[in-house]
C-alpha cells in the first residue's frame, strides 16, 4: 500500500475458479491500480454509475474523491464518502450440461407417439457486460457459474424441444433424429440469442447432443435399418434372426451344433409360415379363427399367431415378459413400479454421483444434470 | 429536443457551485455533470424504446387473438427480447471515463461529443418507429406475409440502432475503424 493508501489489485486465482464474477471487497481509493487480464472484463462504478467497462488487458489507475486531502475534507464537511466499486467478470467460456427432466412427446408418422429425452452440453460466456452485471447478476444475485448454468439449462431443454417441433413440422421423423443432430444444434443455437442476449449471456456452442428414444422404439429403428441394409422384408428378417438365435444356442459339441442349426432353420420356416398364415385372408366359407387363437398387436392392432413373438405388421414385441418380485417371487410386469402381490418397490434406483438425484435403475443419464452412468 | 446539459448547468445548487471553486474538485464536478446529463438523455432514449416495445407487445397480443398458430409469433418474441437487451444497453451504457495517465483521455470536449452522439440517436429511434407503423398496418390487415416482411424490417432497424450505439465510445475516442 502506498503513502496515500492506494494499492494494486488483481483477481486472484483462488477467488476465480468457477466464479463468473467477483466484486472487489473494498472501496476503491484514488490512484488504486487494477490489473485486467486477457480473459477478464472490469466494470468501474462510481456513486452507483458505471463509468467504464475495461475489456482490454492492462493496468488501470482509477480516480475518485477518496483522495488524501479532498476526500477527507469532503467527508469532514459533509459526512459524505464517495463509493467506488470494481466488478470483475470472466471473459472465458464455461461449459454446462443439460438433460430433460420430463420426456417430450413426439408424434411420429411411423412409430406413433414417442417419448424423447435430450441430453447434451453447452458452452456460454458473458456477451454484454452491461446487461450481465446489471440485469442478470445484479437482479438475481448470482456470482458462480453453477448458478448461471442452473438458470440456462432448463431453458436449453425447452429450446431443443421447440427445435424438434419445428423440424418435425418440416417432415423430420424419429428415425432421422440421429443424422440430424448437428442440424438440431444449429437450430437451437439460432434461437438462443433471443432468449439469453437480454441477460448479457451468449451461448457459444452446443455439443454432445443426444436424443434418447424408448428402448422398444430404438429396437424398431435398428430393425428397420438392418432390413434396409439387407434388402429384406420383415418376415424374412425375423426368420433370419430366429435361425441365428437358434444356431448360436447349441447344447454343445459339433453334432449338437448341427442340430442347433437344423432346429434354427426349422423354427425360422415355422415362423414365416405362421406369419404368412396370419396375413392371409380366411378362405370363403371357412370359419374365422376363434378370438383366443389370435394375438392382437397392442400398437397397430394387426392379428398375429398366438405363439408369435413380434407383430407381423409393425414388428412390435408381442410377448410380455415378467420378472420375479425380489421379495415374494410373484411374476410382475417389468414396467411395474411396485409388486401387485406384496407392494415391494420393483424399480431399483441409482444415485447420480455428481448431483445426487435419484434416477430409475434403467437410466443411462442423470435426468437432472445429464451425467452418464 | 431540450439540451439536458444546459438544464443541469442552470440548476446547480449552492453546494455544487462551491465544489466548482475547490481546486481538485472542479474538474470532477464538470465531468460528472456532463456524465449525468448523458445518462439522463440515455434513459429518455430508453423510454422511447420501451414505448415501442409496448406497442410490439400489443401487436403480439393481436396476433395471438387473430391467428395463434402464426409463424410470426416467434420472430416478434425475438424482437421484443432484442428491445429489452438494447434498453439495458442504453440504461447501463458506459458513461465515458479515463483514469490517471490513460492512453486516450476522455475530458470535457469528449464528453460533450458523447452527449451529442447519443442525442443523434433520436433520429435512429424515429427511423425504427416508422417501421413499427408499417408493421401495425400489416397486422391490422391480418396479412401474414406482409407482417413477416415488416417484422424483418423492424429487426433490421433495431439491430442497426444497437450497432450504432455499440460504436459510441470508440467513435468519440477517435479509435473507431
Coordinates of C-alpha atoms in Angstrom, one line a residue:
Chain A
X1 CA 0.0 0.0 0.0
X2 CA 1.3 3.5 -0.9
X3 CA 1.5 6.6 1.3
X4 CA -1.8 7.8 0.0
X5 CA -3.4 4.4 0.7
X6 CA -3.6 3.3 -3.0
X7 CA -2.9 -0.3 -3.9
X8 CA -2.7 -2.6 -6.9
X9 CA -5.4 -5.2 -7.3
X10 CA -5.9 -8.2 -9.5
X11 CA -8.4 -11.0 -9.4
X12 CA -6.6 -13.7 -7.5
X13 CA -6.7 -17.2 -9.0
X14 CA -8.0 -18.7 -5.8
X15 CA -11.0 -16.3 -6.0
X16 CA -11.5 -17.0 -9.6
X17 CA -12.1 -20.8 -10.2
X18 CA -15.7 -21.2 -11.2
X19 CA -16.8 -17.7 -10.2
X20 CA -18.1 -15.9 -13.3
X21 CA -17.9 -12.5 -11.4
X22 CA -16.1 -11.0 -8.4
X23 CA -16.7 -7.8 -6.6
X24 CA -13.6 -6.1 -5.1
X25 CA -14.0 -6.2 -1.4
X26 CA -13.0 -2.6 -0.6
X27 CA -14.0 0.9 -1.5
X28 CA -11.7 1.9 -4.4
X29 CA -9.4 4.8 -3.4
X30 CA -7.9 7.5 -5.6
X31 CA -5.0 6.0 -7.5
X32 CA -5.8 2.4 -6.9
X33 CA -4.5 0.3 -9.7
X34 CA -6.4 -2.7 -11.1
X35 CA -4.9 -5.3 -13.4
X36 CA -7.2 -6.6 -16.1
X37 CA -6.0 -9.8 -17.8
X38 CA -6.8 -11.1 -21.3
X39 CA -9.6 -13.2 -20.0
X40 CA -11.3 -10.6 -17.8
X41 CA -13.5 -7.5 -18.0
X42 CA -13.7 -5.0 -15.2
X43 CA -16.6 -2.7 -14.6
X44 CA -15.8 0.5 -12.7
X45 CA -18.7 2.1 -10.8
X46 CA -18.6 5.4 -9.0
X47 CA -21.6 6.5 -6.9
X48 CA -23.6 3.7 -8.4
X49 CA -23.0 4.8 -12.1
X50 CA -20.9 2.7 -14.4
X51 CA -18.1 4.8 -15.8
X52 CA -16.2 2.3 -17.8
X53 CA -16.0 -1.4 -18.9
X54 CA -12.3 -2.2 -19.1
X55 CA -12.1 -5.1 -21.5
X56 CA -8.6 -4.6 -22.8
X57 CA -5.8 -6.2 -20.8
X58 CA -3.8 -3.5 -19.0
X59 CA -3.2 -1.9 -15.6
X60 CA -5.6 0.9 -14.9
X61 CA -5.2 3.7 -12.3
X62 CA -8.6 4.7 -11.1
X63 CA -9.8 8.1 -9.9
X64 CA -12.3 9.1 -7.3
X65 CA -12.7 11.5 -4.4
X66 CA -11.4 9.1 -1.8
X67 CA -8.2 11.1 -2.1
X68 CA -5.9 12.1 0.8
X69 CA -6.9 15.8 1.1
X70 CA -10.0 16.4 -0.9
X71 CA -11.7 13.2 0.2
X72 CA -11.0 13.8 3.9
X73 CA -12.2 17.4 3.5
X74 CA -15.4 16.4 1.9
X75 CA -16.0 13.8 4.5
X76 CA -15.3 16.2 7.3
X77 CA -17.6 18.9 6.0
X78 CA -20.5 16.9 4.7
X79 CA -20.1 13.4 6.0
X80 CA -20.2 12.0 2.5
X81 CA -17.8 9.5 1.2
X82 CA -17.7 8.5 -2.4
X83 CA -18.4 4.9 -3.2
X84 CA -16.3 3.5 -5.9
X85 CA -16.5 -0.2 -6.8
X86 CA -15.0 -2.6 -9.2
X87 CA -16.6 -5.7 -10.5
X88 CA -14.5 -8.3 -12.4
X89 CA -16.1 -10.6 -15.0
X90 CA -14.6 -13.6 -16.7
X91 CA -14.5 -13.4 -20.5
X92 CA -13.7 -17.1 -21.0
X93 CA -16.3 -19.6 -21.9
X94 CA -17.8 -22.0 -19.4
X95 CA -19.2 -25.5 -20.1
X96 CA -22.5 -26.7 -18.7
X97 CA -24.6 -29.8 -19.1
X98 CA -28.4 -30.1 -19.6
X99 CA -30.8 -33.0 -19.5
X100 CA -34.5 -33.3 -19.8
X101 CA -36.5 -33.9 -16.6
X102 CA -39.7 -34.7 -18.4
X103 CA -40.0 -36.5 -21.7
X104 CA -41.1 -34.7 -24.8
X105 CA -43.9 -36.4 -26.7
X106 CA -43.1 -36.5 -30.4
X107 CA -45.8 -37.6 -32.7
X108 CA -44.1 -39.6 -35.4
X109 CA -45.7 -40.8 -38.6
X110 CA -44.2 -44.3 -38.4
X111 CA -43.8 -45.0 -34.7
X112 CA -46.8 -43.0 -33.3
X113 CA -46.3 -41.2 -30.0
X114 CA -42.7 -41.5 -28.9
X115 CA -41.3 -40.1 -25.7
X116 CA -38.0 -38.4 -26.2
X117 CA -35.4 -37.2 -23.8
X118 CA -32.5 -34.9 -24.6
X119 CA -29.0 -34.5 -23.1
X120 CA -26.0 -32.5 -24.0
X121 CA -23.5 -29.8 -23.2
X122 CA -23.5 -26.1 -23.9
X123 CA -20.8 -23.5 -23.8
X124 CA -21.6 -20.0 -22.7
X125 CA -19.9 -16.7 -21.9
X126 CA -20.6 -13.1 -21.0
X127 CA -21.7 -11.4 -24.2
X128 CA -22.7 -8.0 -22.8
X129 CA -21.1 -6.9 -19.5
X130 CA -23.6 -4.1 -19.3
X131 CA -26.7 -6.3 -19.2
X132 CA -24.9 -9.2 -17.4
X133 CA -23.9 -7.2 -14.4
X134 CA -27.0 -5.1 -14.1
X135 CA -29.8 -7.3 -15.1
X136 CA -28.7 -10.9 -14.5
X137 CA -26.2 -10.9 -11.7
X138 CA -27.4 -7.7 -10.1
X139 CA -31.1 -8.7 -10.1
X140 CA -30.7 -12.4 -9.3
X141 CA -27.6 -12.1 -7.1
X142 CA -25.7 -14.8 -9.0
X143 CA -21.9 -14.9 -8.8
X144 CA -20.9 -18.5 -9.6
X145 CA -21.0 -20.2 -13.0
X146 CA -23.1 -23.1 -11.4
X147 CA -25.9 -20.6 -10.6
X148 CA -25.8 -19.2 -14.1
X149 CA -25.8 -22.7 -15.6
X150 CA -28.8 -23.7 -13.5
X151 CA -30.7 -20.8 -15.0
X152 CA -29.7 -21.7 -18.5
X153 CA -30.1 -25.4 -18.7
X154 CA -33.9 -25.7 -18.3
X155 CA -34.3 -23.1 -21.0
X156 CA -31.9 -25.1 -23.2
X157 CA -34.1 -28.2 -23.0
X158 CA -37.2 -26.2 -23.9
X159 CA -35.4 -24.7 -26.9
X160 CA -34.4 -28.1 -28.1
X161 CA -38.0 -29.3 -27.8
X162 CA -39.1 -26.3 -29.7
X163 CA -36.5 -27.0 -32.4
X164 CA -37.6 -30.7 -32.6
X165 CA -41.2 -29.5 -33.0
X166 CA -40.2 -27.1 -35.8
X167 CA -38.1 -29.8 -37.6
X168 CA -40.9 -32.4 -37.2
X169 CA -43.3 -29.9 -38.9
X170 CA -40.8 -29.9 -41.8
X171 CA -41.0 -33.7 -42.1
X172 CA -38.3 -35.0 -39.8
X173 CA -39.2 -38.3 -38.1
X174 CA -37.8 -40.2 -35.2
X175 CA -35.6 -42.3 -37.4
X176 CA -34.0 -39.2 -38.8
X177 CA -33.0 -37.8 -35.4
X178 CA -29.5 -39.2 -35.2
X179 CA -28.5 -38.0 -38.6
X180 CA -30.0 -34.5 -37.8
X181 CA -28.3 -33.9 -34.5
X182 CA -25.8 -31.3 -36.0
X183 CA -28.7 -29.5 -37.6
X184 CA -30.7 -29.5 -34.3
X185 CA -27.7 -28.0 -32.6
X186 CA -27.6 -25.2 -35.2
X187 CA -31.4 -24.5 -35.0
X188 CA -31.1 -24.3 -31.2
X189 CA -28.1 -22.0 -31.3
X190 CA -30.0 -19.7 -33.6
X191 CA -32.8 -19.5 -31.0
X192 CA -30.6 -18.9 -28.0
X193 CA -29.7 -15.3 -28.9
X194 CA -33.3 -14.2 -28.5
X195 CA -33.5 -15.8 -25.1
X196 CA -30.2 -15.1 -23.4
X197 CA -28.8 -11.9 -25.1
X198 CA -31.0 -9.7 -22.9
X199 CA -29.3 -11.1 -19.8
X200 CA -25.8 -10.5 -21.4
X201 CA -25.2 -14.2 -21.8
X202 CA -24.3 -15.7 -25.2
X203 CA -24.4 -19.5 -25.9
X204 CA -21.3 -20.3 -28.0
X205 CA -21.7 -23.9 -28.8
X206 CA -23.9 -26.9 -28.2
X207 CA -22.1 -30.2 -28.2
X208 CA -22.7 -33.9 -27.5
X209 CA -26.4 -33.5 -28.1
X210 CA -28.1 -36.9 -27.6
X211 CA -31.8 -37.6 -28.1
X212 CA -32.7 -40.8 -26.3
X213 CA -35.5 -43.0 -27.7
X214 CA -37.5 -45.5 -25.6
X215 CA -35.9 -49.0 -25.9
X216 CA -38.7 -50.5 -28.0
X217 CA -38.6 -47.6 -30.5
X218 CA -34.8 -47.8 -30.6
X219 CA -35.0 -51.6 -31.4
X220 CA -37.6 -51.0 -34.1
X221 CA -35.5 -48.2 -35.6
X222 CA -32.5 -50.6 -35.6
X223 CA -34.6 -53.4 -37.1
X224 CA -35.7 -51.1 -39.9
X225 CA -32.1 -50.0 -40.6
X226 CA -31.0 -53.7 -40.7
X227 CA -33.9 -54.5 -43.1
X228 CA -32.9 -51.7 -45.3
X229 CA -29.3 -52.8 -45.4
X230 CA -30.0 -56.4 -46.1
X231 CA -32.9 -55.6 -48.5
X232 CA -35.4 -57.9 -46.8
X233 CA -38.9 -57.6 -45.6
X234 CA -39.9 -58.1 -42.0
X235 CA -40.8 -61.8 -42.3
X236 CA -37.5 -62.6 -44.0
X237 CA -35.6 -60.6 -41.4
X238 CA -37.3 -62.2 -38.5
X239 CA -36.8 -65.7 -39.8
X240 CA -33.2 -64.9 -40.3
X241 CA -33.0 -63.7 -36.7
X242 CA -34.7 -66.8 -35.4
X243 CA -32.2 -69.0 -37.3
X244 CA -29.3 -67.1 -35.9
X245 CA -30.6 -67.2 -32.4
X246 CA -31.2 -71.0 -32.5
X247 CA -27.9 -71.6 -34.2
X248 CA -26.0 -69.6 -31.6
X249 CA -27.6 -71.6 -28.8
X250 CA -26.4 -75.2 -29.3
X251 CA -26.3 -77.7 -26.4
X252 CA -22.6 -78.4 -27.0
X253 CA -20.3 -80.3 -29.4
X254 CA -20.1 -80.4 -33.2
X255 CA -23.1 -82.7 -33.7
X256 CA -25.2 -80.7 -31.3
X257 CA -24.2 -77.5 -33.2
X258 CA -25.6 -79.1 -36.3
X259 CA -28.8 -80.0 -34.5
X260 CA -29.0 -76.4 -33.4
X261 CA -28.6 -75.1 -36.9
X262 CA -31.2 -77.5 -38.1
X263 CA -33.6 -76.5 -35.3
X264 CA -33.0 -72.9 -36.1
X265 CA -33.8 -73.4 -39.8
X266 CA -36.9 -75.3 -38.8
X267 CA -38.0 -72.6 -36.4
X268 CA -37.4 -69.9 -38.9
X269 CA -39.6 -71.6 -41.5
X270 CA -42.3 -72.2 -38.8
X271 CA -42.3 -68.5 -38.0
X272 CA -42.5 -67.5 -41.7
X273 CA -45.4 -69.9 -42.1
X274 CA -47.1 -68.6 -39.0
X275 CA -46.8 -65.0 -40.2
X276 CA -47.9 -65.8 -43.7
X277 CA -51.0 -67.6 -42.4
X278 CA -51.8 -64.7 -40.2
X279 CA -51.6 -62.3 -43.1
X280 CA -53.7 -64.5 -45.4
X281 CA -57.4 -63.7 -45.6
X282 CA -59.6 -66.6 -44.4
X283 CA -61.0 -68.6 -47.4
X284 CA -64.7 -68.2 -48.2
X285 CA -66.9 -70.4 -46.2
X286 CA -64.2 -71.3 -43.7
X287 CA -64.7 -70.5 -40.0
X288 CA -62.7 -67.4 -38.9
X289 CA -60.2 -68.2 -36.1
X290 CA -61.5 -68.1 -32.6
X291 CA -60.7 -64.8 -30.9
X292 CA -58.5 -66.5 -28.3
X293 CA -56.3 -68.0 -31.0
X294 CA -55.3 -64.6 -32.4
X295 CA -53.0 -62.2 -30.6
X296 CA -53.7 -58.6 -31.5
X297 CA -50.8 -56.2 -31.7
X298 CA -51.1 -53.6 -28.9
X299 CA -49.6 -51.0 -31.3
X300 CA -51.1 -51.4 -34.7
X301 CA -54.0 -53.8 -34.0
X302 CA -52.9 -56.4 -36.6
X303 CA -53.8 -60.1 -35.9
X304 CA -50.9 -62.4 -35.1
X305 CA -50.5 -66.0 -34.4
X306 CA -50.7 -66.8 -30.6
X307 CA -47.1 -68.0 -30.4
X308 CA -45.7 -65.0 -32.4
X309 CA -43.1 -63.0 -30.6
X310 CA -43.3 -60.0 -32.9
X311 CA -46.2 -58.3 -34.8
X312 CA -46.1 -59.4 -38.4
X313 CA -47.2 -55.9 -39.5
X314 CA -45.1 -53.5 -37.4
X315 CA -42.6 -55.6 -35.6
X316 CA -43.7 -54.6 -32.1
X317 CA -42.7 -57.2 -29.4
X318 CA -45.8 -59.2 -28.5
X319 CA -44.8 -61.4 -25.6
X320 CA -44.9 -59.6 -22.4
X321 CA -42.0 -60.7 -20.2
X322 CA -42.3 -60.9 -16.5
X323 CA -39.7 -60.5 -13.8
X324 CA -39.9 -62.1 -10.3
X325 CA -40.6 -59.9 -7.3
X326 CA -37.4 -59.9 -5.2
X327 CA -39.5 -60.2 -2.0
X328 CA -42.4 -62.7 -2.7
X329 CA -41.4 -64.1 -6.1
X330 CA -44.6 -63.2 -7.9
X331 CA -44.4 -62.6 -11.6
X332 CA -44.6 -58.9 -12.2
X333 CA -44.5 -56.8 -15.4
X334 CA -41.1 -55.3 -16.0
X335 CA -42.7 -51.8 -16.2
X336 CA -44.4 -52.1 -12.7
X337 CA -43.1 -49.8 -10.0
X338 CA -44.5 -52.0 -7.2
X339 CA -45.3 -55.7 -6.8
X340 CA -49.1 -56.1 -7.1
X341 CA -48.8 -59.0 -4.5
X342 CA -46.7 -57.6 -1.7
X343 CA -46.3 -53.9 -2.7
X344 CA -42.5 -54.2 -2.7
X345 CA -40.8 -51.5 -4.9
X346 CA -39.7 -53.1 -8.1
X347 CA -37.5 -50.4 -9.6
X348 CA -34.0 -50.2 -8.4
X349 CA -32.8 -46.6 -8.3
X350 CA -29.4 -45.2 -8.7
X351 CA -27.9 -42.0 -7.3
X352 CA -26.2 -39.6 -9.6
X353 CA -22.5 -39.3 -8.4
X354 CA -22.5 -35.6 -9.4
X355 CA -25.8 -34.1 -8.2
X356 CA -27.2 -36.9 -6.1
X357 CA -30.5 -37.1 -7.9
X358 CA -32.3 -40.4 -7.7
X359 CA -32.9 -41.9 -11.2
X360 CA -34.6 -45.2 -12.4
X361 CA -32.3 -48.2 -12.5
X362 CA -32.5 -48.3 -16.3
X363 CA -31.5 -44.7 -16.8
X364 CA -28.4 -44.1 -18.8
X365 CA -28.1 -40.4 -18.0
X366 CA -29.0 -38.3 -14.9
X367 CA -32.3 -36.5 -15.8
X368 CA -31.1 -33.6 -13.6
X369 CA -27.6 -32.9 -14.9
X370 CA -27.1 -35.3 -17.8
X371 CA -24.1 -37.2 -16.2
X372 CA -23.5 -40.5 -17.9
X373 CA -24.0 -43.5 -15.6
Chain B
X1 CA -35.2 18.4 -28.1
X2 CA -34.1 20.1 -24.8
X3 CA -30.4 20.3 -24.1
X4 CA -30.2 18.4 -20.8
X5 CA -26.6 19.7 -20.2
X6 CA -27.9 23.3 -20.1
X7 CA -30.6 22.3 -17.7
X8 CA -28.2 20.6 -15.4
X9 CA -25.8 23.6 -15.5
X10 CA -28.6 26.1 -14.7
X11 CA -29.9 24.0 -11.8
X12 CA -26.6 23.7 -10.0
X13 CA -27.3 24.3 -6.3
X14 CA -25.1 26.1 -3.7
X15 CA -23.0 23.0 -2.9
X16 CA -22.3 22.3 -6.5
X17 CA -21.3 25.9 -7.0
X18 CA -18.9 25.7 -4.1
X19 CA -17.5 22.5 -5.4
X20 CA -16.7 24.3 -8.7
X21 CA -14.4 26.6 -6.8
X22 CA -12.5 23.9 -4.9
X23 CA -9.2 23.0 -6.6
X24 CA -9.1 19.3 -7.5
X25 CA -12.9 19.2 -7.3
X26 CA -13.8 21.4 -10.2
X27 CA -12.8 19.0 -13.0
X28 CA -14.6 16.2 -11.3
X29 CA -17.8 18.3 -11.0
X30 CA -17.8 19.4 -14.6
X31 CA -17.2 16.0 -16.0
X32 CA -19.7 14.3 -13.7
X33 CA -22.4 16.8 -14.6
X34 CA -21.8 16.0 -18.2
X35 CA -22.0 12.3 -17.5
X36 CA -25.2 12.8 -15.6
X37 CA -26.7 14.7 -18.5
X38 CA -25.8 12.0 -20.9
X39 CA -27.2 9.3 -18.5
X40 CA -30.5 11.3 -18.3
X41 CA -30.6 11.5 -22.1
X42 CA -29.9 7.8 -22.5
X43 CA -32.7 7.0 -20.0
X44 CA -35.0 9.1 -22.1
X45 CA -34.0 7.3 -25.2
X46 CA -34.6 4.0 -23.4
X47 CA -38.1 5.2 -22.5
X48 CA -38.8 5.8 -26.2
X49 CA -37.7 2.3 -27.0
X50 CA -39.8 0.9 -24.1
X51 CA -42.8 2.6 -25.6
X52 CA -42.1 0.9 -29.0
X53 CA -41.7 -2.4 -27.2
X54 CA -45.0 -2.0 -25.5
X55 CA -46.6 -1.4 -28.9
X56 CA -44.9 -4.6 -30.2
X57 CA -46.3 -6.5 -27.2
X58 CA -49.8 -5.3 -28.1
X59 CA -49.2 -6.5 -31.7
X60 CA -48.2 -9.8 -30.3
X61 CA -51.5 -9.9 -28.3
X62 CA -53.4 -9.1 -31.5
X63 CA -51.6 -11.8 -33.4
X64 CA -52.4 -14.4 -30.7
X65 CA -56.1 -13.5 -30.9
X66 CA -56.2 -13.5 -34.7
X67 CA -54.0 -16.4 -35.5
X68 CA -52.5 -18.3 -32.6
X69 CA -50.6 -20.6 -34.9
X70 CA -49.0 -17.8 -36.9
X71 CA -45.3 -18.3 -37.7
X72 CA -44.7 -14.7 -37.0
X73 CA -45.2 -15.1 -33.2
X74 CA -41.7 -16.4 -32.8
X75 CA -39.9 -13.6 -34.6
X76 CA -42.0 -10.9 -32.8
X77 CA -41.0 -12.6 -29.5
X78 CA -37.3 -12.4 -30.6
X79 CA -37.6 -8.7 -31.5
X80 CA -39.3 -7.9 -28.1
X81 CA -36.4 -9.6 -26.4
X82 CA -33.9 -7.7 -28.5
X83 CA -35.6 -4.4 -27.5
X84 CA -35.2 -5.4 -23.8
X85 CA -31.5 -6.1 -24.5
X86 CA -31.0 -2.7 -26.2
X87 CA -32.9 -0.9 -23.4
X88 CA -30.5 -2.5 -21.0
X89 CA -27.5 -1.3 -23.0
X90 CA -28.9 2.2 -23.0
X91 CA -29.6 2.3 -19.3
X92 CA -26.3 0.8 -18.2
X93 CA -24.0 2.0 -21.0
X94 CA -20.5 3.4 -20.4
X95 CA -20.5 7.0 -19.1
X96 CA -17.2 7.9 -20.7
X97 CA -14.2 7.8 -18.3
X98 CA -10.5 7.6 -18.4
X99 CA -8.2 7.0 -15.4
X100 CA -4.9 8.6 -14.4
X101 CA -2.5 8.7 -17.4
X102 CA -4.8 6.8 -19.7
X103 CA -3.7 6.0 -23.3
X104 CA -6.5 8.1 -24.7
X105 CA -8.2 10.7 -22.4
X106 CA -11.9 11.4 -22.1
X107 CA -12.2 15.0 -21.0
X108 CA -14.9 17.7 -21.2
X109 CA -14.8 18.0 -25.0
X110 CA -15.1 14.3 -25.5
X111 CA -17.9 14.0 -23.0
X112 CA -19.7 16.8 -24.9
X113 CA -19.2 14.8 -28.1
X114 CA -20.6 11.7 -26.4
X115 CA -23.7 13.6 -25.4
X116 CA -24.2 14.9 -29.0
X117 CA -23.6 11.4 -30.4
X118 CA -26.3 10.0 -28.1
X119 CA -28.6 12.9 -28.9
X120 CA -28.2 12.0 -32.6
X121 CA -29.6 8.5 -31.8
X122 CA -33.1 10.1 -31.6
X123 CA -33.2 10.1 -35.4
X124 CA -32.4 6.4 -35.5
X125 CA -35.2 5.8 -33.0
X126 CA -37.6 7.7 -35.2
X127 CA -36.4 5.6 -38.2
X128 CA -37.2 2.4 -36.2
X129 CA -40.6 3.9 -35.3
X130 CA -41.5 4.3 -38.9
X131 CA -41.1 0.6 -39.5
X132 CA -43.4 -0.1 -36.5
X133 CA -46.1 2.0 -38.2
X134 CA -45.9 -0.2 -41.3
X135 CA -46.0 -3.3 -39.1
X136 CA -49.1 -2.0 -37.4
X137 CA -50.9 -1.7 -40.8
X138 CA -49.9 -5.2 -41.9
X139 CA -51.2 -6.7 -38.6
X140 CA -54.4 -4.8 -38.8
X141 CA -54.9 -6.1 -42.3
X142 CA -54.2 -9.7 -40.9
X143 CA -51.8 -10.2 -43.8
X144 CA -49.3 -12.8 -42.5
X145 CA -46.9 -12.5 -45.4
X146 CA -46.6 -8.7 -45.2
X147 CA -46.3 -8.9 -41.4
X148 CA -43.3 -11.3 -41.7
X149 CA -41.7 -8.8 -44.1
X150 CA -42.3 -5.8 -41.8
X151 CA -41.0 -7.8 -38.8
X152 CA -37.8 -8.3 -40.7
X153 CA -37.7 -4.6 -41.3
X154 CA -38.1 -3.7 -37.6
X155 CA -35.5 -6.3 -36.7
X156 CA -33.0 -4.9 -39.2
X157 CA -33.6 -1.3 -37.9
X158 CA -33.3 -2.1 -34.2
X159 CA -30.1 -4.1 -34.9
X160 CA -28.8 -1.0 -36.8
X161 CA -29.6 1.1 -33.7
X162 CA -27.8 -1.4 -31.5
X163 CA -24.7 -1.4 -33.7
X164 CA -24.6 2.4 -33.8
X165 CA -24.8 2.6 -30.0
X166 CA -22.1 0.0 -29.6
X167 CA -19.7 2.2 -31.5
X168 CA -20.2 5.4 -29.5
X169 CA -17.2 5.2 -27.2
X170 CA -14.7 4.2 -29.9
X171 CA -16.0 6.9 -32.2
X172 CA -15.7 9.7 -29.6
X173 CA -12.3 8.4 -28.6
X174 CA -11.3 8.6 -32.2
X175 CA -10.3 4.9 -32.4
X176 CA -13.3 3.6 -34.4
X177 CA -12.5 1.9 -37.6

